Coordinates of C-alpha atoms in Angstrom, one line a residue:
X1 CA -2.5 -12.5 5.3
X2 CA 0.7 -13.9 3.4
X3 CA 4.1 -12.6 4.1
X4 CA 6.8 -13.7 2.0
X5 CA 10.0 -12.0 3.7
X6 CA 12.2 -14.0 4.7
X7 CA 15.5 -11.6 4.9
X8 CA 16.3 -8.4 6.4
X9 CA 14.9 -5.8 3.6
X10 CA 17.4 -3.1 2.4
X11 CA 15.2 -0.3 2.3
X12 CA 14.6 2.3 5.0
X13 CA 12.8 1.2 8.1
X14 CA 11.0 4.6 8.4
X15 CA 9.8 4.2 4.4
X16 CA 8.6 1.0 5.2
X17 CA 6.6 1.6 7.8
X18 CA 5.1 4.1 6.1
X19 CA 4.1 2.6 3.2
X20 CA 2.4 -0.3 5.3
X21 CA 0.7 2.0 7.9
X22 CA -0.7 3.8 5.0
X23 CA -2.0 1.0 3.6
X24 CA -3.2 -0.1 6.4
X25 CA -4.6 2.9 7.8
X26 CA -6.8 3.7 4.5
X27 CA -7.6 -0.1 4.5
X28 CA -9.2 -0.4 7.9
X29 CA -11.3 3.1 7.4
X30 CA -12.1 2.1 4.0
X31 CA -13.9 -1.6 5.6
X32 CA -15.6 0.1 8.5
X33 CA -17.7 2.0 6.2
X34 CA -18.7 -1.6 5.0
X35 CA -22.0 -2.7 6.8
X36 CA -20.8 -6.3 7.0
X37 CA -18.3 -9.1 5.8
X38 CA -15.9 -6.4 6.4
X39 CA -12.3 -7.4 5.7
X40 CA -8.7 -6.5 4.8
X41 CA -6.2 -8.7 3.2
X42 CA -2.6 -8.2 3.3
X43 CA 0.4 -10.1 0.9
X44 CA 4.0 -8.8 0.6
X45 CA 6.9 -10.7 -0.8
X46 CA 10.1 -9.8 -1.1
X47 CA 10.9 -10.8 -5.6
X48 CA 14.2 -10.0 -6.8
X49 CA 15.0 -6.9 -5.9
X50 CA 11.7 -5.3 -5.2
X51 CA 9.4 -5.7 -2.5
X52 CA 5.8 -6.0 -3.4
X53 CA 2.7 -5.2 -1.0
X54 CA -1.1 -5.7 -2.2
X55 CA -3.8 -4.5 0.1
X56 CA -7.3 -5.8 -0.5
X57 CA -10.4 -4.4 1.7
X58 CA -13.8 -4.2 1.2
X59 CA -15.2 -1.0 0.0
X60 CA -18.6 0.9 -0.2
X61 CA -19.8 3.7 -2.0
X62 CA -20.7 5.7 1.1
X63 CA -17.0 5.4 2.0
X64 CA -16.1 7.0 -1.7
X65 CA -18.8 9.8 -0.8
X66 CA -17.7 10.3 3.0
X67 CA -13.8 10.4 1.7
X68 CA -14.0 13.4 -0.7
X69 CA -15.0 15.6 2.7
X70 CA -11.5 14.0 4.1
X71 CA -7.5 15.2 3.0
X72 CA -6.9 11.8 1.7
X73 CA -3.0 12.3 1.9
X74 CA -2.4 8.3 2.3
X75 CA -2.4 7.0 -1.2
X76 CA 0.1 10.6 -2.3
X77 CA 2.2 9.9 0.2
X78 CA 2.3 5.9 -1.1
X79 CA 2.6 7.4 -4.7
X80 CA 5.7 9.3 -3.8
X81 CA 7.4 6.6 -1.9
X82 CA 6.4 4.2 -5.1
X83 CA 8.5 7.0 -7.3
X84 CA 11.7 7.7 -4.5
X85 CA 12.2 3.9 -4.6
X86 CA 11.8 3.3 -8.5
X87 CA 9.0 1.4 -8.1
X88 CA 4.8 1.8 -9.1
X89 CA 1.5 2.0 -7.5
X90 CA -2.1 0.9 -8.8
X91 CA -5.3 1.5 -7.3
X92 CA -8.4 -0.8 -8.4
X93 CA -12.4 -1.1 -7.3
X94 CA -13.7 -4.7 -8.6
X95 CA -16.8 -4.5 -7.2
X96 CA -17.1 -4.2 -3.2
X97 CA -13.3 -4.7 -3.4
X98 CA -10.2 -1.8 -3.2
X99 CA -7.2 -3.0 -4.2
X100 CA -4.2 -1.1 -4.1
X101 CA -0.6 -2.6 -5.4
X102 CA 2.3 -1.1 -4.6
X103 CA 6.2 -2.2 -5.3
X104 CA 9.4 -0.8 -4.5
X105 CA 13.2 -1.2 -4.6
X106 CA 14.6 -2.9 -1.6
X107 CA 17.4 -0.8 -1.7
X108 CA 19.5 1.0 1.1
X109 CA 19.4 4.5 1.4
X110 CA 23.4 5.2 0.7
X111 CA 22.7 3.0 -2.7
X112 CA 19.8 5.1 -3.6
X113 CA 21.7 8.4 -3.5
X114 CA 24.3 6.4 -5.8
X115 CA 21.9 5.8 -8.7
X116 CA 19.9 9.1 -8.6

């Protein structure tokens, strides 16, 4: 794990916690699926004005079939955050590996209704 936030961020707490408990929350089921060498990795750093996040996990394919049975709202919900705060999300599979990026404005909510 490598955090790289070293000053109060800007953006909304609730948002915030959010987009990490998502993350989070689809890493960890993602990696129990995972027989062994299970793991999630987590960096977030805070670069200009944008805070970025990228989750790494391991990932099977019996996860992939067991999740199209579930609602899978975790990665819209990160997908609309990505787009309220002007920023992007990617998803990736290398392998045995998810990866999911996600940036976002570090701004406070009164300045966001300024620039809509």
């Amino acid at each position: 794990h490598h955090l790289e936030i070293m000053q109060p961020l800007k953006i909304n707490p609730v948002a915030i916690c959010s987009i990490f408990s998502n993350l989070l929350r689809n890493a960890i089921a993602a990696s129990k699926e995972v027989e062994k060498d299970a793991f999630v990795e987590i960096k977030a750093a805070v670069k200009g004005d944008y805070i970025h996040i990228r989750v790494e996990n391991s990932f099977s394919d019996k996860y992939a079939k067991n999740k199209k049975k579930r609602k899978g709202y975790g990665l819209e919900i990160l997908r609309s955050l990505a787009d309220k705060y002007h920023g992007q999300m990617e998803t990736e599979i290398k392998g045995d590996k998810f990866i999911v990026k996600i940036f976002v404005e570090n701004i406070e909510a009164n300045e966001m209704s300024l620039s809509l």
